[in-house]
Amino acid sequence: MVDVTPGSVGPIPPAEVAEMELYHPHSWWTKYVFSQDAKVIAIQYSCTALAIGLVALVLSWLMRLQLGFPGTFDFITPEAYYQFITMHGMIMVIYLLTALFLGGFGNYLIPLMVGARDMVFPYVNMLSYWIYLLAVLLLVAGFFAPGGPTGAGWTLYPPQAIMAGTPGGEDWGIIVMLSSLILFIIGFTMGGLNYVVTVLQGRTRGMTLMRMPLTVWGIFTATVMALLAFPALFVACVMMLLDRVLGTSFFMPAIVEMGEQLQHSGGSPILFQHLFWFFGHPEVYIVALPAFGIVSDLISTHARKNIFGYRMMVWAIVGIGALSFVVWAHHMYVSGMHPYFGFFFATTTLIIAIPTAIKVYNWVLTLWRGDIHLTIPMLFALGFIVTFVNGGLTGLFLGNVVVDVPLSDTMFVVAHFHMVMGVAPIMVIFGAIYHWYPKVTGRMLNHAMGMFHFWVTFVGAYLIFFPMHYLGLMGVPRRYNELSDMGLIGESAHHLNAFISIMAFIVGFAQLVFLFNLIWSIRHGKEAGGNPWRATTLEWQTAHTPPTHGNFGKELPIVYRWAYDYSVPGAKEDFIPQNEPGSFGPSREPA
Amino acid sequence: MAVVLVLVLVVVGSVVFHLVSPWWWTPIASNWNYIDNTIIITFWITGVVFAAVVLFMAYCVYRFRHKEGQKAHYEPENKRLEWWLTVITGFGVAAMLVPGLFVWHRFVTVPTDATEVEVLGQQWQWSFRLPGKDGKLGLAETSLVTSDNPLGLKTDDPNGQDDVIVQAADLHLPIGKPVKMLLRSIDVLHDFYVPEFRAKMDMIPGSVTYFWFTPTRTGTFEVLCAELCGQGHPFMRGVVMVDTEEDYTAWLGQQQTFAQLTPPQQTSSVEPASH
Ligand code: HEM
Ligand SMILES: [Cu+2]
């Protein structure tokens, strides 16, 4: 047991090393474009991620047009449909969610929340963004390449990914996609090292690990995981690129394609799947853990109550992070791997449900006897819990190997992962943007537009993805651009598909309102002041809002307490900032 | 208040949808009703948890939403409660996992009396092969595939001569007899999936994968490809007919064997494909 008492006011160690000198920008270019300030880099990352995310959103409309009203839109050919799916999935998972949580929120929040002036390696941090931008531009270039982008599905399974029957397989599409991923990983590694080292090395005096806000714990653990998981994808991409360009046979066995013997032999398609999912499963948590951390802080702040069971929450984050490296093959139950793997991976997968459930309990128990302010961040946090619990529970179907057999590769899977890693983390992203926008810009986002955005997104997304599970239960496979005369479904399933599509357009429209709000409020939003939510963490205690380069004025803050001193009995206010000395400890020791 | 109402509606609506909507699994046609039972157990447990968590949340919002002068309770942690919840969750998880693993054990243990049937997937059609009188399938390999020998059988393997070849046509199976489906592909990944049988498995070029089941009712069932295999994927359909014993024998009598299909050739089997 660690003898940290949440809420206790501990002794402060003396400063041991001198402060690091910051790079001073000399021109407009180095201040706003090639900036080394983590906050500027964060905004660059976020804007780029949101822009490319908008492309993925438009692609989802096109797919839904096809699925809801098959045969109506001639330009959505089967090739085009597969290209849309692939780009949509890849962009959403990697170029939007990963980049936004780690590059965006990570850059902005880590230094501010741990009381550092900047990331530890600002120059490398800057490079990280520019390489990411290059990766995104290359990805977009795929749309203009001869033959268009790849249509191999976001999982890029060989052999089909590099064969003629798949769009982009024998053209440029797959080459562009693999190259872009390789660049992304290089860029991410540069940023990722920064986030990890800054958390380990850059904390201000008094900021012990067990006093860090859960946001930082979530992003930190996710980054460590990403640094360990991305190399597997990197290797897989390089080998597949060689198979495609030089004709090697890492993943390619002997193949007869349309009556023609190919030159490959001896490669293993299933090896690619292991590499892909060794990355791909942790990736789910790379997106989820930052969301877990952030939502904990949103709930605590807006319910004016300490997060319930902080230590358990930290251990759950770390435990989930570690366990998530030994569950990858639950994506491969019907891949043809050795059937006995099923016993192992089903067991590990279901065990991971336990720390995950603890997190959920602790969020809802934080609401218990709280002082719940139904602000927009709080609403999104509630929306997150509903969608996350729903998606997490359907994960228990798919994780339980034999139950997965009928359901895998059906729309049930699509519904499950959209709920758990699409909608749920995005709810947190929205909540977080409403929460921190005032710090970034000095102004509040418009409330009325925010309410509209929340209600349409939450209710709409639930209506899209909840019924979709039942299509999968019937047996409708995923990645079918039309069901045409499929015997097992009736007319009613087509109506359901049309309904889902219409909801998708409505939800999509609400996102445009949100984007408008982001831009409109920069000038017209209500003045926020330094700490509009009356929060305890360090980013709200800066001398300036938005914080200037170097984050904190002359003196770095010194931390005296954990991040969750809300509604401490006897205190004047219902929150005590982390950098406030004084003797208000907890009213009682944890039982 | 709107929030409380919507949260309650989410629970009530989901349950009602589950119970009354017309969308549910297809009537089963194999012995894998064990799988359906495991799904039902999982629906019950997860359904109860979902309702409990969301309703608890709704209650909290209703009861503890901000009012003038209200102050939150200060309680950093409660070890006992946390341990209790962990233990209960552990039991819930075990209640799903244990039956699941038992059924999985059954799923991967092929009965010794199962008949072998080979399914061969290629972009974008299905072919099948049944053992002849000797009850054995001959060896086959992707590298031997030619237009005369579309399944790539080894021509000098005596076991293969009487194999029944069903190329790009419907497969028939007799009711009540366990079958082991041997799955093979000559180009990309495919997946042999018949929703009514509840079972599916990927097919990998270069390997032979399998699953087994016993057909339990006669009828015509649609085969769907369930692993993305290029742009023809959604149109890669096939048909399996489960017949009574007599119908099956009649059908089998009309099929051709490998020897009947292959023009006699004295020389080598690597003759180039003629188009
Ligand atoms: C309202 C928002 C969204 C809609 C309407 C939507 C719609 C779709 C549709 C129709 C498919 C294709 C399903 C199929 O035929 O197999 C799909 C696939 C996918 N989506 Fe979304 N999506 C949305 C948001 C997201 C988000 C936020 C994520 C982030 C995780 C995401 C990740 C994916 C992935 C990974 C795939 C799989 C692609 C593949 O099969 O290769 N989507 N989505
Ligand atoms: Cu296929």
XYZ file of N, CA, C and O and ligand atoms in Angstrom, chain A residues 57 60-61 63-64 67 81 85-86 88-90 92-93 96-97 152-155 411 414 417-418 421-423 426 461 464-465 468 477-481 504 507-508, chain B residues 228, ligand 1:
207
model
N -16.415 12.367 -41.371
C -17.846 12.521 -41.119
C -18.606 12.530 -42.447
O -19.630 11.853 -42.596
N -18.936 9.208 -43.784
C -19.956 8.382 -43.126
C -21.338 8.700 -43.700
O -22.182 7.815 -43.833
N -21.569 9.962 -44.086
C -22.856 10.274 -44.729
C -22.985 9.535 -46.043
O -24.027 8.998 -46.367
N -21.600 6.763 -46.940
C -21.874 5.344 -46.717
C -23.318 5.130 -46.298
O -23.973 4.185 -46.714
N -23.788 6.030 -45.432
C -25.170 5.869 -44.964
C -26.165 6.129 -46.081
O -27.244 5.549 -46.089
N -26.240 2.766 -47.738
C -26.868 1.691 -46.963
C -28.356 1.941 -46.752
O -29.155 1.008 -46.756
N -17.609 2.657 -52.267
C -18.088 2.361 -50.924
C -16.950 1.814 -50.060
O -16.762 2.236 -48.917
N -15.416 3.428 -46.599
C -15.320 2.715 -45.312
C -13.901 2.794 -44.772
O -13.679 3.104 -43.611
N -12.962 2.463 -45.651
C -11.580 2.355 -45.219
C -11.056 3.698 -44.716
O -10.482 3.784 -43.625
N -12.804 6.322 -43.835
C -13.572 6.730 -42.656
C -13.016 6.076 -41.390
O -12.704 6.752 -40.412
N -12.850 4.770 -41.434
C -12.395 4.059 -40.239
C -11.002 4.485 -39.828
O -10.738 4.782 -38.660
N -10.108 4.521 -40.787
C -8.726 4.861 -40.471
C -8.612 6.292 -39.932
O -7.929 6.548 -38.941
N -10.920 8.145 -38.499
C -11.553 8.297 -37.192
C -10.648 7.772 -36.079
O -10.431 8.427 -35.066
N -10.116 6.570 -36.289
C -9.382 5.937 -35.203
C -8.015 6.593 -34.995
O -7.638 6.914 -33.873
N -7.916 11.168 -36.298
C -8.722 12.050 -35.458
C -8.521 11.731 -33.977
O -7.952 12.529 -33.238
N -8.974 10.541 -33.548
C -9.024 10.307 -32.100
C -7.641 10.264 -31.464
O -7.385 10.918 -30.446
N -9.363 -1.446 -48.688
C -9.085 -2.739 -48.061
C -9.729 -2.896 -46.693
O -9.547 -3.913 -46.044
N -10.496 -1.894 -46.256
C -10.997 -1.916 -44.881
C -9.911 -1.358 -43.984
O -8.721 -1.442 -44.314
N -10.301 -0.777 -42.846
C -9.253 -0.102 -42.055
C -8.246 -1.094 -41.492
O -7.153 -0.733 -41.106
N -8.632 -2.406 -41.491
C -7.707 -3.410 -40.987
C -6.665 -3.822 -42.027
O -5.711 -4.510 -41.673
N -22.982 -6.613 -38.331
C -23.260 -5.244 -37.917
C -23.273 -5.102 -36.396
O -23.179 -4.004 -35.871
N -20.041 -3.659 -35.657
C -19.997 -2.248 -36.054
C -20.699 -1.400 -34.994
O -20.200 -0.357 -34.567
N -18.455 -1.294 -31.653
C -17.271 -0.443 -31.535
C -17.584 1.018 -31.782
O -16.903 1.887 -31.268
N -18.651 1.297 -32.542
C -19.024 2.713 -32.647
C -19.482 3.246 -31.300
O -19.142 4.341 -30.905
N -16.018 2.972 -28.818
C -14.818 3.764 -29.124
C -15.073 4.865 -30.140
O -14.186 5.629 -30.456
N -16.289 4.943 -30.649
C -16.640 6.068 -31.506
C -17.377 7.098 -30.690
O -16.834 8.129 -30.294
N -18.622 6.783 -30.371
C -19.461 7.772 -29.704
C -18.930 8.136 -28.313
O -18.804 9.319 -27.978
N -15.903 10.371 -28.202
C -16.226 11.656 -28.819
C -17.074 12.506 -27.877
O -16.936 13.723 -27.818
N -27.086 9.702 -31.702
C -26.090 8.637 -31.819
C -26.626 7.349 -31.199
O -26.405 6.251 -31.712
N -28.905 5.782 -33.640
C -28.204 5.186 -34.790
C -27.682 3.809 -34.408
O -27.894 2.825 -35.097
N -26.974 3.757 -33.292
C -26.179 2.559 -33.034
C -26.884 1.509 -32.188
O -26.539 0.340 -32.266
N -28.787 -0.908 -34.450
C -27.891 -1.584 -35.381
C -27.430 -2.951 -34.855
O -27.186 -3.872 -35.621
N -24.013 -9.149 -42.383
C -22.573 -8.948 -42.239
C -22.190 -7.474 -42.377
O -22.925 -6.689 -42.964
N -21.040 -7.115 -41.819
C -20.526 -5.767 -42.009
C -19.821 -5.687 -43.359
O -19.594 -6.709 -44.009
N -19.501 -4.507 -43.769
C -18.781 -4.259 -45.020
C -19.522 -4.815 -46.229
O -18.924 -5.351 -47.131
N -20.861 -4.719 -46.179
C -21.687 -5.048 -47.338
C -22.255 -3.736 -47.844
O -22.942 -3.048 -47.095
N -21.971 -3.391 -49.083
C -22.503 -2.121 -49.556
C -23.968 -2.225 -49.931
O -24.642 -1.230 -50.093
N -28.316 9.621 -38.954
C -26.900 9.956 -39.139
C -26.763 11.337 -39.761
O -25.858 12.105 -39.395
N -27.487 13.899 -36.961
C -26.365 14.013 -36.023
C -25.206 14.757 -36.689
O -24.558 15.608 -36.086
N -24.954 14.435 -37.941
C -23.878 15.110 -38.662
C -24.113 16.605 -38.722
O -23.199 17.408 -38.508
N -14.078 -9.505 -45.543
C -13.910 -8.644 -46.713
C -12.915 -9.266 -47.690
O -11.795 -9.609 -47.318
C -22.341 9.527 -36.572
C -21.142 9.123 -36.768
C -20.752 7.891 -37.565
C -21.455 7.198 -38.519
C -22.858 7.482 -39.045
C -20.612 6.109 -38.939
C -20.960 5.185 -39.903
C -20.182 4.108 -40.300
C -20.539 3.139 -41.296
C -21.846 3.152 -42.097
C -19.536 2.236 -41.398
C -19.459 1.041 -42.323
C -20.064 -0.169 -41.715
C -19.938 -1.345 -42.614
O -20.576 -1.403 -43.665
O -19.193 -2.265 -42.258
C -18.519 2.633 -40.460
C -17.343 1.950 -40.254
C -16.385 2.313 -39.318
N -16.435 3.417 -38.484
Fe -17.914 4.785 -38.385
N -19.445 6.147 -38.244
C -19.478 7.220 -37.395
C -18.497 7.605 -36.511
C -17.335 6.893 -36.254
C -16.393 7.211 -35.230
C -16.483 8.373 -34.278
C -15.412 6.296 -35.287
C -14.208 6.245 -34.381
C -13.824 5.182 -33.780
C -15.740 5.388 -36.354
C -14.974 4.293 -36.718
C -15.299 3.389 -37.705
C -14.503 2.241 -38.052
C -13.170 1.823 -37.424
C -15.178 1.568 -39.066
C -14.764 0.254 -39.720
C -14.241 0.458 -41.063
C -13.987 -0.853 -41.687
O -14.864 -1.729 -41.639
O -12.884 -1.020 -42.217
N -16.914 5.777 -36.930
N -18.940 3.778 -39.806
